[in-house]
């Protein structure tokens, strides 16, 4: 008998649930700001990082904000570099501060990190310099590059390296033409289309 009573209670709770469901929707209707806020949160820079990453960035921000005013200024950057035992010129510090469209508060710093991490802000010079470090007489040893890609930084898996190598021309001795690789990586979409048409 006890089992039948439990089933009846579960059934009555299930029957009540649909009647309760519209109540939150009605509350949302009265507060359209809440629903708009939820829609916007997808573009929120904080949603791009895990809570652990945000905490780490916050800690780094606090270390860099030497005067504790909530903004990283040129003087804050200079002091940070001094604490690290590195010298930075005025031009370098100005360039760093000017990367942001306004004062560098914590949200702005996260936005800069997000842009860097998305890969969209790698200048061609950075790509060229990176691959020139592997260059020997105009060629890159594909096995040395494979080892590097799978060992340091954002490590590639073997499949990811294979996928990348499928896009490259590797000669029968296992070497990649440095200039062709750089051209492939730095060419705009229009240049690539022109190259394919030729």
PDB file of C-alpha atoms in Angstrom:
ATOM      1  CA  UNK A   1       0.000   0.000   0.000  1.00  0.00           C
ATOM      2  CA  UNK A   2       2.829   2.382   0.813  1.00  0.00           C
ATOM      3  CA  UNK A   3       4.162   1.957  -2.726  1.00  0.00           C
ATOM      4  CA  UNK A   4       0.795   2.931  -4.210  1.00  0.00           C
ATOM      5  CA  UNK A   5       0.682   6.075  -2.041  1.00  0.00           C
ATOM      6  CA  UNK A   6       4.203   7.069  -3.172  1.00  0.00           C
ATOM      7  CA  UNK A   7       3.213   6.590  -6.806  1.00  0.00           C
ATOM      8  CA  UNK A   8       0.113   8.735  -6.267  1.00  0.00           C
ATOM      9  CA  UNK A   9       2.236  11.484  -4.672  1.00  0.00           C
ATOM     10  CA  UNK A  10       4.735  11.386  -7.565  1.00  0.00           C
ATOM     11  CA  UNK A  11       1.871  11.487 -10.037  1.00  0.00           C
ATOM     12  CA  UNK A  12       0.252  14.456  -8.292  1.00  0.00           C
ATOM     13  CA  UNK A  13       3.601  16.306  -8.256  1.00  0.00           C
ATOM     14  CA  UNK A  14       4.011  15.665 -11.987  1.00  0.00           C
ATOM     15  CA  UNK A  15       0.496  16.918 -12.662  1.00  0.00           C
ATOM     16  CA  UNK A  16       1.205  20.110 -10.696  1.00  0.00           C
ATOM     17  CA  UNK A  17       4.499  20.788 -12.473  1.00  0.00           C
ATOM     18  CA  UNK A  18       2.942  22.043 -15.736  1.00  0.00           C
ATOM     19  CA  UNK A  19       0.713  24.395 -13.768  1.00  0.00           C
ATOM     20  CA  UNK A  20       3.792  25.833 -12.017  1.00  0.00           C
ATOM     21  CA  UNK A  21       5.904  26.146 -15.167  1.00  0.00           C
ATOM     22  CA  UNK A  22       4.141  29.219 -16.604  1.00  0.00           C
ATOM     23  CA  UNK A  23       4.715  31.195 -13.389  1.00  0.00           C
ATOM     24  CA  UNK A  24       8.447  31.832 -14.076  1.00  0.00           C
ATOM     25  CA  UNK A  25       7.623  32.719 -17.669  1.00  0.00           C
ATOM     26  CA  UNK A  26       5.108  35.258 -16.405  1.00  0.00           C
ATOM     27  CA  UNK A  27       7.762  36.685 -14.115  1.00  0.00           C
ATOM     28  CA  UNK A  28      10.122  36.984 -17.105  1.00  0.00           C
ATOM     29  CA  UNK A  29       7.410  38.801 -19.045  1.00  0.00           C
ATOM     30  CA  UNK A  30       7.215  41.497 -16.437  1.00  0.00           C
ATOM     31  CA  UNK A  31      10.987  41.776 -16.384  1.00  0.00           C
ATOM     32  CA  UNK A  32      12.078  41.882 -19.994  1.00  0.00           C
ATOM     33  CA  UNK A  33      15.423  43.336 -18.901  1.00  0.00           C
ATOM     34  CA  UNK A  34      16.321  40.010 -17.320  1.00  0.00           C
ATOM     35  CA  UNK A  35      15.730  38.112 -20.535  1.00  0.00           C
ATOM     36  CA  UNK A  36      17.719  40.626 -22.569  1.00  0.00           C
ATOM     37  CA  UNK A  37      20.559  40.346 -20.134  1.00  0.00           C
ATOM     38  CA  UNK A  38      20.607  36.580 -20.554  1.00  0.00           C
ATOM     39  CA  UNK A  39      20.710  36.940 -24.340  1.00  0.00           C
ATOM     40  CA  UNK A  40      23.647  39.331 -24.188  1.00  0.00           C
ATOM     41  CA  UNK A  41      25.699  37.136 -21.895  1.00  0.00           C
ATOM     42  CA  UNK A  42      26.826  35.036 -24.891  1.00  0.00           C
ATOM     43  CA  UNK A  43      28.971  37.922 -26.124  1.00  0.00           C
ATOM     44  CA  UNK A  44      30.281  38.645 -22.645  1.00  0.00           C
ATOM     45  CA  UNK A  45      34.072  38.364 -22.543  1.00  0.00           C
ATOM     46  CA  UNK A  46      33.834  36.556 -19.195  1.00  0.00           C
ATOM     47  CA  UNK A  47      31.965  33.691 -20.865  1.00  0.00           C
ATOM     48  CA  UNK A  48      34.992  33.009 -23.062  1.00  0.00           C
ATOM     49  CA  UNK A  49      37.096  31.814 -20.115  1.00  0.00           C
ATOM     50  CA  UNK A  50      36.682  29.291 -17.326  1.00  0.00           C
ATOM     51  CA  UNK A  51      36.270  30.562 -13.775  1.00  0.00           C
ATOM     52  CA  UNK A  52      39.796  29.365 -13.010  1.00  0.00           C
ATOM     53  CA  UNK A  53      41.203  31.339 -15.951  1.00  0.00           C
ATOM     54  CA  UNK A  54      39.314  34.488 -14.933  1.00  0.00           C
ATOM     55  CA  UNK A  55      40.679  34.114 -11.392  1.00  0.00           C
ATOM     56  CA  UNK A  56      44.224  33.740 -12.742  1.00  0.00           C
ATOM     57  CA  UNK A  57      43.824  36.767 -14.995  1.00  0.00           C
ATOM     58  CA  UNK A  58      42.428  38.758 -12.050  1.00  0.00           C
ATOM     59  CA  UNK A  59      45.446  37.819  -9.946  1.00  0.00           C
ATOM     60  CA  UNK A  60      47.795  38.878 -12.770  1.00  0.00           C
ATOM     61  CA  UNK A  61      45.863  42.119 -13.213  1.00  0.00           C
ATOM     62  CA  UNK A  62      46.216  42.908  -9.514  1.00  0.00           C
ATOM     63  CA  UNK A  63      49.963  42.257  -9.691  1.00  0.00           C
ATOM     64  CA  UNK A  64      50.330  44.584 -12.678  1.00  0.00           C
ATOM     65  CA  UNK A  65      48.120  47.327 -11.209  1.00  0.00           C
ATOM     66  CA  UNK A  66      50.955  48.682  -9.061  1.00  0.00           C
ATOM     67  CA  UNK A  67      49.120  51.807  -7.852  1.00  0.00           C
ATOM     68  CA  UNK A  68      45.906  49.811  -7.182  1.00  0.00           C
ATOM     69  CA  UNK A  69      43.636  52.266  -9.009  1.00  0.00           C
ATOM     70  CA  UNK A  70      41.878  49.605 -11.123  1.00  0.00           C
ATOM     71  CA  UNK A  71      43.602  50.714 -14.357  1.00  0.00           C
ATOM     72  CA  UNK A  72      46.864  49.441 -15.825  1.00  0.00           C
ATOM     73  CA  UNK A  73      48.791  52.501 -16.938  1.00  0.00           C
ATOM     74  CA  UNK A  74      52.161  52.971 -18.579  1.00  0.00           C
ATOM     75  CA  UNK A  75      53.726  53.488 -15.128  1.00  0.00           C
ATOM     76  CA  UNK A  76      52.132  50.245 -13.884  1.00  0.00           C
ATOM     77  CA  UNK A  77      53.622  48.381 -16.837  1.00  0.00           C
ATOM     78  CA  UNK A  78      57.045  49.960 -16.260  1.00  0.00           C
ATOM     79  CA  UNK A  79      56.969  48.915 -12.590  1.00  0.00           C
ATOM     80  CA  UNK A  80      55.866  45.395 -13.552  1.00  0.00           C
ATOM     81  CA  UNK A  81      58.737  45.053 -16.017  1.00  0.00           C
ATOM     82  CA  UNK A  82      61.148  46.463 -13.399  1.00  0.00           C
ATOM     83  CA  UNK A  83      59.942  43.856 -10.886  1.00  0.00           C
ATOM     84  CA  UNK A  84      60.632  41.149 -13.476  1.00  0.00           C
ATOM     85  CA  UNK A  85      64.136  42.516 -14.095  1.00  0.00           C
ATOM     86  CA  UNK A  86      63.300  43.487 -17.687  1.00  0.00           C
ATOM     87  CA  UNK A  87      63.850  46.843 -19.339  1.00  0.00           C
ATOM     88  CA  UNK A  88      61.105  48.227 -21.553  1.00  0.00           C
ATOM     89  CA  UNK A  89      61.464  51.355 -23.642  1.00  0.00           C
ATOM     90  CA  UNK A  90      58.905  54.154 -23.641  1.00  0.00           C
ATOM     91  CA  UNK A  91      57.952  53.175 -27.193  1.00  0.00           C
ATOM     92  CA  UNK A  92      57.283  49.565 -26.144  1.00  0.00           C
ATOM     93  CA  UNK A  93      55.226  50.660 -23.138  1.00  0.00           C
ATOM     94  CA  UNK A  94      53.233  53.130 -25.258  1.00  0.00           C
ATOM     95  CA  UNK A  95      52.568  50.412 -27.829  1.00  0.00           C
ATOM     96  CA  UNK A  96      51.265  48.065 -25.111  1.00  0.00           C
ATOM     97  CA  UNK A  97      49.002  50.688 -23.557  1.00  0.00           C
ATOM     98  CA  UNK A  98      47.739  51.794 -26.980  1.00  0.00           C
ATOM     99  CA  UNK A  99      46.618  48.246 -27.894  1.00  0.00           C
ATOM    100  CA  UNK A 100      43.458  48.959 -25.925  1.00  0.00           C
ATOM    101  CA  UNK A 101      40.903  51.455 -27.237  1.00  0.00           C
ATOM    102  CA  UNK A 102      40.620  53.019 -23.767  1.00  0.00           C
ATOM    103  CA  UNK A 103      41.876  52.688 -20.212  1.00  0.00           C
ATOM    104  CA  UNK A 104      42.939  49.121 -19.394  1.00  0.00           C
ATOM    105  CA  UNK A 105      40.620  47.981 -16.634  1.00  0.00           C
ATOM    106  CA  UNK A 106      40.144  44.281 -15.870  1.00  0.00           C
ATOM    107  CA  UNK A 107      37.394  43.771 -18.465  1.00  0.00           C
ATOM    108  CA  UNK A 108      39.490  45.507 -21.128  1.00  0.00           C
ATOM    109  CA  UNK A 109      42.480  43.311 -20.251  1.00  0.00           C
ATOM    110  CA  UNK A 110      40.324  40.193 -20.645  1.00  0.00           C
ATOM    111  CA  UNK A 111      39.142  41.498 -24.011  1.00  0.00           C
ATOM    112  CA  UNK A 112      42.763  41.916 -25.123  1.00  0.00           C
ATOM    113  CA  UNK A 113      43.610  38.388 -23.948  1.00  0.00           C
ATOM    114  CA  UNK A 114      40.570  36.997 -25.761  1.00  0.00           C
ATOM    115  CA  UNK A 115      41.624  38.710 -28.992  1.00  0.00           C
ATOM    116  CA  UNK A 116      45.148  37.333 -28.667  1.00  0.00           C
ATOM    117  CA  UNK A 117      43.980  33.832 -27.818  1.00  0.00           C
ATOM    118  CA  UNK A 118      41.577  33.724 -30.745  1.00  0.00           C
ATOM    119  CA  UNK A 119      44.568  33.974 -33.043  1.00  0.00           C
ATOM    120  CA  UNK A 120      43.120  36.919 -34.896  1.00  0.00           C
ATOM    121  CA  UNK A 121      45.778  39.365 -33.809  1.00  0.00           C
ATOM    122  CA  UNK A 122      48.941  37.538 -34.833  1.00  0.00           C
ATOM    123  CA  UNK A 123      50.717  39.948 -37.098  1.00  0.00           C
ATOM    124  CA  UNK A 124      52.378  38.537 -40.175  1.00  0.00           C
ATOM    125  CA  UNK A 125      55.726  39.551 -38.674  1.00  0.00           C
ATOM    126  CA  UNK A 126      55.091  37.283 -35.673  1.00  0.00           C
ATOM    127  CA  UNK A 127      54.272  34.324 -37.937  1.00  0.00           C
ATOM    128  CA  UNK A 128      57.311  34.998 -40.120  1.00  0.00           C
ATOM    129  CA  UNK A 129      59.643  35.309 -37.118  1.00  0.00           C
ATOM    130  CA  UNK A 130      58.276  32.110 -35.585  1.00  0.00           C
ATOM    131  CA  UNK A 131      58.949  30.004 -38.672  1.00  0.00           C
ATOM    132  CA  UNK A 132      62.258  31.709 -39.483  1.00  0.00           C
ATOM    133  CA  UNK A 133      63.597  30.284 -36.205  1.00  0.00           C
ATOM    134  CA  UNK A 134      63.277  26.809 -37.747  1.00  0.00           C
ATOM    135  CA  UNK A 135      64.685  27.853 -41.125  1.00  0.00           C
ATOM    136  CA  UNK A 136      67.948  26.369 -42.363  1.00  0.00           C
ATOM    137  CA  UNK A 137      68.912  27.350 -45.909  1.00  0.00           C
ATOM    138  CA  UNK A 138      65.314  28.068 -46.900  1.00  0.00           C
ATOM    139  CA  UNK A 139      63.925  24.806 -45.545  1.00  0.00           C
ATOM    140  CA  UNK A 140      62.362  23.586 -42.293  1.00  0.00           C
ATOM    141  CA  UNK A 141      62.945  20.075 -40.993  1.00  0.00           C
ATOM    142  CA  UNK A 142      59.394  18.700 -40.737  1.00  0.00           C
ATOM    143  CA  UNK A 143      60.298  16.223 -37.970  1.00  0.00           C
ATOM    144  CA  UNK A 144      61.875  18.950 -35.826  1.00  0.00           C
ATOM    145  CA  UNK A 145      58.790  21.134 -36.353  1.00  0.00           C
ATOM    146  CA  UNK A 146      56.503  18.173 -35.545  1.00  0.00           C
ATOM    147  CA  UNK A 147      58.380  17.566 -32.288  1.00  0.00           C
ATOM    148  CA  UNK A 148      58.138  21.253 -31.334  1.00  0.00           C
ATOM    149  CA  UNK A 149      54.425  21.473 -32.106  1.00  0.00           C
ATOM    150  CA  UNK A 150      53.702  18.391 -29.997  1.00  0.00           C
ATOM    151  CA  UNK A 151      55.998  19.325 -27.088  1.00  0.00           C
ATOM    152  CA  UNK A 152      55.707  23.019 -26.208  1.00  0.00           C
ATOM    153  CA  UNK A 153      53.049  25.700 -25.867  1.00  0.00           C
ATOM    154  CA  UNK A 154      49.525  24.757 -26.922  1.00  0.00           C
ATOM    155  CA  UNK A 155      50.530  21.208 -27.767  1.00  0.00           C
ATOM    156  CA  UNK A 156      49.252  19.718 -31.005  1.00  0.00           C
ATOM    157  CA  UNK A 157      48.121  16.107 -31.156  1.00  0.00           C
ATOM    158  CA  UNK A 158      49.650  13.819 -33.795  1.00  0.00           C
ATOM    159  CA  UNK A 159      46.392  14.066 -35.788  1.00  0.00           C
ATOM    160  CA  UNK A 160      46.462  17.879 -35.667  1.00  0.00           C
ATOM    161  CA  UNK A 161      50.048  17.938 -36.953  1.00  0.00           C
ATOM    162  CA  UNK A 162      49.097  15.472 -39.708  1.00  0.00           C
ATOM    163  CA  UNK A 163      46.146  17.703 -40.684  1.00  0.00           C
ATOM    164  CA  UNK A 164      48.430  20.745 -40.841  1.00  0.00           C
ATOM    165  CA  UNK A 165      51.070  18.822 -42.820  1.00  0.00           C
ATOM    166  CA  UNK A 166      48.402  17.786 -45.339  1.00  0.00           C
ATOM    167  CA  UNK A 167      48.203  21.482 -46.278  1.00  0.00           C
ATOM    168  CA  UNK A 168      51.982  21.836 -46.738  1.00  0.00           C
ATOM    169  CA  UNK A 169      54.351  20.743 -49.456  1.00  0.00           C
ATOM    170  CA  UNK A 170      56.977  18.444 -47.915  1.00  0.00           C
ATOM    171  CA  UNK A 171      59.763  17.173 -50.146  1.00  0.00           C
ATOM    172  CA  UNK A 172      60.981  13.571 -50.282  1.00  0.00           C
ATOM    173  CA  UNK A 173      63.696  14.330 -47.682  1.00  0.00           C
ATOM    174  CA  UNK A 174      61.126  15.623 -45.165  1.00  0.00           C
ATOM    175  CA  UNK A 175      61.760  19.339 -45.596  1.00  0.00           C
ATOM    176  CA  UNK A 176      59.221  22.162 -45.908  1.00  0.00           C
ATOM    177  CA  UNK A 177      59.981  25.167 -48.124  1.00  0.00           C
ATOM    178  CA  UNK A 178      60.059  28.017 -45.577  1.00  0.00           C
ATOM    179  CA  UNK A 179      58.957  30.765 -47.964  1.00  0.00           C
ATOM    180  CA  UNK A 180      56.038  28.745 -49.355  1.00  0.00           C
ATOM    181  CA  UNK A 181      54.883  27.953 -45.811  1.00  0.00           C
ATOM    182  CA  UNK A 182      55.097  31.599 -44.741  1.00  0.00           C
ATOM    183  CA  UNK A 183      53.251  32.711 -47.870  1.00  0.00           C
ATOM    184  CA  UNK A 184      50.535  30.135 -47.237  1.00  0.00           C
ATOM    185  CA  UNK A 185      50.094  31.255 -43.619  1.00  0.00           C
ATOM    186  CA  UNK A 186      50.234  35.010 -44.177  1.00  0.00           C
ATOM    187  CA  UNK A 187      48.449  35.404 -47.516  1.00  0.00           C
ATOM    188  CA  UNK A 188      45.002  36.951 -47.415  1.00  0.00           C
ATOM    189  CA  UNK A 189      42.074  34.943 -48.743  1.00  0.00           C
ATOM    190  CA  UNK A 190      42.102  37.041 -51.942  1.00  0.00           C
ATOM    191  CA  UNK A 191      45.817  36.351 -52.520  1.00  0.00           C
ATOM    192  CA  UNK A 192      45.253  32.622 -51.969  1.00  0.00           C
ATOM    193  CA  UNK A 193      42.409  32.589 -54.522  1.00  0.00           C
ATOM    194  CA  UNK A 194      44.595  34.443 -57.043  1.00  0.00           C
ATOM    195  CA  UNK A 195      47.426  31.961 -56.434  1.00  0.00           C
ATOM    196  CA  UNK A 196      45.108  29.000 -56.989  1.00  0.00           C
ATOM    197  CA  UNK A 197      43.713  30.524 -60.182  1.00  0.00           C
ATOM    198  CA  UNK A 198      47.202  31.040 -61.637  1.00  0.00           C
TER     199      UNK A 198
END
